mmCIF file of C-alpha atoms in Angstrom:
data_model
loop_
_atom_site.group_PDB
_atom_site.id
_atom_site.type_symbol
_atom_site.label_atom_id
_atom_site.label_comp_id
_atom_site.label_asym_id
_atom_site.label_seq_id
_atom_site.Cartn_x
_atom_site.Cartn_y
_atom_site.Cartn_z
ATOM 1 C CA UNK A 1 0.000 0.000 0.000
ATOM 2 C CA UNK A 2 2.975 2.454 0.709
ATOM 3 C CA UNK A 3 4.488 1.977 -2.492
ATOM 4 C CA UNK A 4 1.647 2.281 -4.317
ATOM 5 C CA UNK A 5 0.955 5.867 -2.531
ATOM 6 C CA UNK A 6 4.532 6.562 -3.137
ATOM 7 C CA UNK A 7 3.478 5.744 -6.631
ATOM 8 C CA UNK A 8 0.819 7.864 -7.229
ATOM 9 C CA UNK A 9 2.338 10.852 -5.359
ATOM 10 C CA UNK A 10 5.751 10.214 -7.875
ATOM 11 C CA UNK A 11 2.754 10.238 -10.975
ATOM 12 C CA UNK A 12 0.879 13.616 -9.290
ATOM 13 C CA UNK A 13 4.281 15.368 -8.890
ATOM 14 C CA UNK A 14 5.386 14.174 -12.777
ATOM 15 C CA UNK A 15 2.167 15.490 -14.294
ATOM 16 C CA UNK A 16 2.048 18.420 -12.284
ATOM 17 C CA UNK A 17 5.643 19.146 -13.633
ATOM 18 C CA UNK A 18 4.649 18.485 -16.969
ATOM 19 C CA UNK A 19 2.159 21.051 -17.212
ATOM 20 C CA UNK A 20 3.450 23.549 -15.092
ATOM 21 C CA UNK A 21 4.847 25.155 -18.819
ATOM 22 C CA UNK A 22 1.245 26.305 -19.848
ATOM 23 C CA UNK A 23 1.155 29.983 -19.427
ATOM 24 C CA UNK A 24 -2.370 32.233 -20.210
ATOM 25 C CA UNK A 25 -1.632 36.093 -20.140
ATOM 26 C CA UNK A 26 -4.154 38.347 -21.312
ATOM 27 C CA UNK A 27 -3.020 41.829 -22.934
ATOM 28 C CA UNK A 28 -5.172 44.780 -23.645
ATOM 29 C CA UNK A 29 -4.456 46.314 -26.818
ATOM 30 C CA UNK A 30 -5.492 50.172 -26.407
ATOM 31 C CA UNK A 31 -4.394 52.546 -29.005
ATOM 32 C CA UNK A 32 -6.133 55.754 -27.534
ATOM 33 C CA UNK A 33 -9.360 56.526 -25.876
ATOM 34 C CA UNK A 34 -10.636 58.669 -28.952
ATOM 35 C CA UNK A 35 -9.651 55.662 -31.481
ATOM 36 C CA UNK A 36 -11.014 52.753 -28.977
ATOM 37 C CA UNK A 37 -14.567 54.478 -29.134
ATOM 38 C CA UNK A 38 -14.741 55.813 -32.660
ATOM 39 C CA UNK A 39 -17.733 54.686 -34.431
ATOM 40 C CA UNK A 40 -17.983 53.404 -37.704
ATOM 41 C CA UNK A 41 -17.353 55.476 -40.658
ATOM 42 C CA UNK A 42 -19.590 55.909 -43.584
ATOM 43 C CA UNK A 43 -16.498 56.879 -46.123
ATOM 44 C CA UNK A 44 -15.471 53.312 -44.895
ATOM 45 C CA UNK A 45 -16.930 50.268 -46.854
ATOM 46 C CA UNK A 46 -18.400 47.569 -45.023
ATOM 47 C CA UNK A 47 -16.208 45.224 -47.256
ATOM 48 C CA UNK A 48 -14.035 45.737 -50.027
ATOM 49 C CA UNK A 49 -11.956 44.019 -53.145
ATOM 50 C CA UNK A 50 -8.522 43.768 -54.059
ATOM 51 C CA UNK A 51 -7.798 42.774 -57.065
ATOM 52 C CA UNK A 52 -4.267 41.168 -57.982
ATOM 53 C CA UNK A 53 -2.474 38.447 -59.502
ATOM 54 C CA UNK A 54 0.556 36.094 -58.265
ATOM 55 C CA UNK A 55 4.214 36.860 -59.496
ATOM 56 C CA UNK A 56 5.425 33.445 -58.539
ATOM 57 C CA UNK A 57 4.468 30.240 -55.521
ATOM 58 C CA UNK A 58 7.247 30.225 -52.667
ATOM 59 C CA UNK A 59 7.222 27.064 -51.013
ATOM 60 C CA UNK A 60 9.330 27.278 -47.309
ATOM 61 C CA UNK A 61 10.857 24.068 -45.329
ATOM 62 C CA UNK A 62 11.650 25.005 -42.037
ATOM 63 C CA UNK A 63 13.984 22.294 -40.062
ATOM 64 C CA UNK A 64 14.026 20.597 -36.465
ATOM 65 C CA UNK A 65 13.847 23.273 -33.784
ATOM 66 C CA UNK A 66 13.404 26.830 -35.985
ATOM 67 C CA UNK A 67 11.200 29.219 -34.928
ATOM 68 C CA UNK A 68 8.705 29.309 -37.495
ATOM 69 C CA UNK A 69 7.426 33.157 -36.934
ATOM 70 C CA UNK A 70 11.334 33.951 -37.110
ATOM 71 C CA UNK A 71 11.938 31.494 -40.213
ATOM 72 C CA UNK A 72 9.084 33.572 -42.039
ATOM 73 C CA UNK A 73 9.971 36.756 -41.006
ATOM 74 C CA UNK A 74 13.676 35.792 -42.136
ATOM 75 C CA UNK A 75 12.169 34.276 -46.246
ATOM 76 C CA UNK A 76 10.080 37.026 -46.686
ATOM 77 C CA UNK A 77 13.422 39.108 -46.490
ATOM 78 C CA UNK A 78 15.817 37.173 -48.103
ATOM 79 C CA UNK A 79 13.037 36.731 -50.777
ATOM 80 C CA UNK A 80 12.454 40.238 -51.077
ATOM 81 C CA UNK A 81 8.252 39.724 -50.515
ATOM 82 C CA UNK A 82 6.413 42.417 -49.962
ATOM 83 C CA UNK A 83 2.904 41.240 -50.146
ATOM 84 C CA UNK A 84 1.393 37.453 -50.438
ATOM 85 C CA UNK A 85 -1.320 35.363 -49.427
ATOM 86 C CA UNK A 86 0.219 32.686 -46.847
ATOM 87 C CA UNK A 87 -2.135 29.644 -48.687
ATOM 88 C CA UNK A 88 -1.535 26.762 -46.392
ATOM 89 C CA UNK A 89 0.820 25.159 -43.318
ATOM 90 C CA UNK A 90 1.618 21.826 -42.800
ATOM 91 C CA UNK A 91 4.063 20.376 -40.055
ATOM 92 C CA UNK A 92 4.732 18.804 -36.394
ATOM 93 C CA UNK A 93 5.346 21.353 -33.875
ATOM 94 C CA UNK A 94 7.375 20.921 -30.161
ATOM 95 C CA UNK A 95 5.879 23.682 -28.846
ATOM 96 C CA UNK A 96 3.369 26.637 -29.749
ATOM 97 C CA UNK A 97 2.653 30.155 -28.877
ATOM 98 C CA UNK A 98 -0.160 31.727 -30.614
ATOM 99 C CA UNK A 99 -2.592 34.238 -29.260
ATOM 100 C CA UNK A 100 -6.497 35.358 -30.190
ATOM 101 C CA UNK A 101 -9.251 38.209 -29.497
ATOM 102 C CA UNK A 102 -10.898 37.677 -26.146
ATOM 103 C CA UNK A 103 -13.710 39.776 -26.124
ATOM 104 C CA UNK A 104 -16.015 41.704 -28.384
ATOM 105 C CA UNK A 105 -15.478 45.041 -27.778
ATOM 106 C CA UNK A 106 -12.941 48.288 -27.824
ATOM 107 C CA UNK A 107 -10.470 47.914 -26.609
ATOM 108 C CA UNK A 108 -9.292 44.786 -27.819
ATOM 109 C CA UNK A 109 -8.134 41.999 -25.433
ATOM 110 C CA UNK A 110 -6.214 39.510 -26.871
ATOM 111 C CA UNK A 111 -4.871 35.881 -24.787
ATOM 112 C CA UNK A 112 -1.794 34.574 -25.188
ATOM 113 C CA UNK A 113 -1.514 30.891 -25.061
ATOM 114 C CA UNK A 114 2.098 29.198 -24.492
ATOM 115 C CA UNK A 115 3.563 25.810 -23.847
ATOM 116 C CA UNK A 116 7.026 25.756 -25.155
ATOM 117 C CA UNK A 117 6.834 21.549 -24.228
ATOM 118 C CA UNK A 118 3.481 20.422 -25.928
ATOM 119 C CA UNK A 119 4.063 18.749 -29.265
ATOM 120 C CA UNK A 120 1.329 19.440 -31.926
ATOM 121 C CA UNK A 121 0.315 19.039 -35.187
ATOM 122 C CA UNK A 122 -0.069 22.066 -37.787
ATOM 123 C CA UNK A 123 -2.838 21.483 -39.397
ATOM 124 C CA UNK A 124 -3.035 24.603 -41.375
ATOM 125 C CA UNK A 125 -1.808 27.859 -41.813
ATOM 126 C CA UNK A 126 -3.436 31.105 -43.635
ATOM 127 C CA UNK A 127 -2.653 34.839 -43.255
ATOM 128 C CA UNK A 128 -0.581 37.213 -45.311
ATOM 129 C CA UNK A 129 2.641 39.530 -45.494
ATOM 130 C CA UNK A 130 1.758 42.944 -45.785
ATOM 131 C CA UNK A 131 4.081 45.620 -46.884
ATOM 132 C CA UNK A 132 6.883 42.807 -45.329
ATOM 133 C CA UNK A 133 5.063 41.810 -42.016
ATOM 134 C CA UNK A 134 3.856 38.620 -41.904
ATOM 135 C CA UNK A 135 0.628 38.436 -40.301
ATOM 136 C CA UNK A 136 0.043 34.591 -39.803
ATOM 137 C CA UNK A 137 -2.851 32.301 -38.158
ATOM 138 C CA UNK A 138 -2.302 28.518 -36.987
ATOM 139 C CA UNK A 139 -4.646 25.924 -36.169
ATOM 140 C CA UNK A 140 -2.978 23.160 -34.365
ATOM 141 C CA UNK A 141 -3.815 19.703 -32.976
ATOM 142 C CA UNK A 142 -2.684 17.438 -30.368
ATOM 143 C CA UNK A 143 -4.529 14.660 -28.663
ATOM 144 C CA UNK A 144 -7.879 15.164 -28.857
ATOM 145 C CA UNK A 145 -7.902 18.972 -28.582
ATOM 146 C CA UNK A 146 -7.578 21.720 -31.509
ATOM 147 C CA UNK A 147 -6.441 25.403 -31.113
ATOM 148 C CA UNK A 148 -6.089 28.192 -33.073
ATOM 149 C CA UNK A 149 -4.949 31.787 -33.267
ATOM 150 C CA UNK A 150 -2.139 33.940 -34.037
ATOM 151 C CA UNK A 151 1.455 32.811 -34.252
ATOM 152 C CA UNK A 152 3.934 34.209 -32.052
ATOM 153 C CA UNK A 153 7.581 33.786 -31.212
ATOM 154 C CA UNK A 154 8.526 30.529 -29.758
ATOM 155 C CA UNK A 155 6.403 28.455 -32.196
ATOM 156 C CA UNK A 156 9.248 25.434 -32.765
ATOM 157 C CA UNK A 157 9.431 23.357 -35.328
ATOM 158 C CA UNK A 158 9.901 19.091 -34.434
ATOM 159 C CA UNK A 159 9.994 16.824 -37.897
ATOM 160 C CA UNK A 160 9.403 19.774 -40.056
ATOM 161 C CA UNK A 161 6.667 22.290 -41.895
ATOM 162 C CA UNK A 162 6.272 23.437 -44.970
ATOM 163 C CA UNK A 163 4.491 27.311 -45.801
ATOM 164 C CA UNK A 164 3.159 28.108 -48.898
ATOM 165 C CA UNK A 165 3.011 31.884 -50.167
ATOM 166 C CA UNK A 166 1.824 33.167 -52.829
ATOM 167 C CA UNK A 167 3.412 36.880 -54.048
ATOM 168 C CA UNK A 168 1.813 39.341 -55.769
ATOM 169 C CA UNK A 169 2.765 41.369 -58.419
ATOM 170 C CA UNK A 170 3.860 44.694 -57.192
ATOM 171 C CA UNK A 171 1.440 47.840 -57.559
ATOM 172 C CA UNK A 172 -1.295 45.968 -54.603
ATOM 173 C CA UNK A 173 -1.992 47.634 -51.246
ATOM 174 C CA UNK A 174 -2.943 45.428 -48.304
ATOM 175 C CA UNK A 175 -2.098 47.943 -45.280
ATOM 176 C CA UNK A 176 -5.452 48.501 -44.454
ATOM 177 C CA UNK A 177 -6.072 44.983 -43.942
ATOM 178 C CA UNK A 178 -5.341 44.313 -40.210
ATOM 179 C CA UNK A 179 -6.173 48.245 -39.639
ATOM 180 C CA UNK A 180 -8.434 48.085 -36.649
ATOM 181 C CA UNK A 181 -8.925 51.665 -36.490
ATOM 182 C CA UNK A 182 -10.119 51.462 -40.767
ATOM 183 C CA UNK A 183 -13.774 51.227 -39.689
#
């Protein structure tokens, strides 16, 4: 009986280890007062086009134990991109750090999810580069759970991954995309 309680308490204090590398932080993203309660404008549309073709596909392999936000950051320079549609993400992950909105209103709250020790699955990746900042979204998977959001530093890479962009041509504006104040 005392080794089995010995046991247990050896399994509780393992577990308990294992998980202690889950952080939650939640930011609030103010820019000011005036621009956090600015309604809507009219001389904004409620949705828009753009309109532009692809100069060329750039397929990225990213190795054991890069940083995948850094590895993108780092192509999109060396391949001189300036704007592109991120099209898909594939890969094993040994760790993740993404964040996502957490509530519905100005200002914006955003919670940032990290555990630099849980290995996952990337299922798929979408976003763009605009103007040369990547702007990326991951949905992961491990066991039976799913999660998605934005990718942040400290996103490592375990077998490998593979990101898909597709540039445009130059002459197309997407820096209004991601403008939370454009409204």
């Amino acid at each position: 009986m005392r080794k089995t309680r010995i046991f247990l308490v050896v399994l509780w204090m393992a577990g308990a280890a294992a998980t202690a590398q889950l952080s939650r932080r939640e930011i609030t993203n103010t820019t000011t007062p005036e621009q956090d309660s600015k309604a809507n404008s009219d001389s904004v549309p409620d949705v828009y086009a753009i309109n532009g073709q692809f100069e060329r596909i750039v397929v990225l392999r990213f190795k054991y134990q890069t940083d995948l936000l850094a590895g993108l950051n780092k192509m999109v320079k060396e391949q001189k991109i300036r704007n592109a549609v991120i099209l898909a993400g594939a890969g094993s992950l040994r760790g993740y750090h993404i964040h996502s909105v957490s509530n519905r209103t100005f200002p914006s709250k955003n919670i940032f999810v990290k555990d630099p020790t849980a290995p996952a699955d990337l299922v798929s990746m979408n976003g763009y580069v605009m103007d040369g900042r990547v702007h990326a979204h991951v949905s992961l998977a491990y066991d039976d759970k799913a999660l998605g959001g934005h990718l942040e530093p400290g996103t490592e890479v375990f077998t490998f991954a593979i990101v898909t962009l597709g540039v445009f041509r130059d002459g197309i504006d997407l820096s209004k995309l991601d403008d939370k104040n454009y409204r």
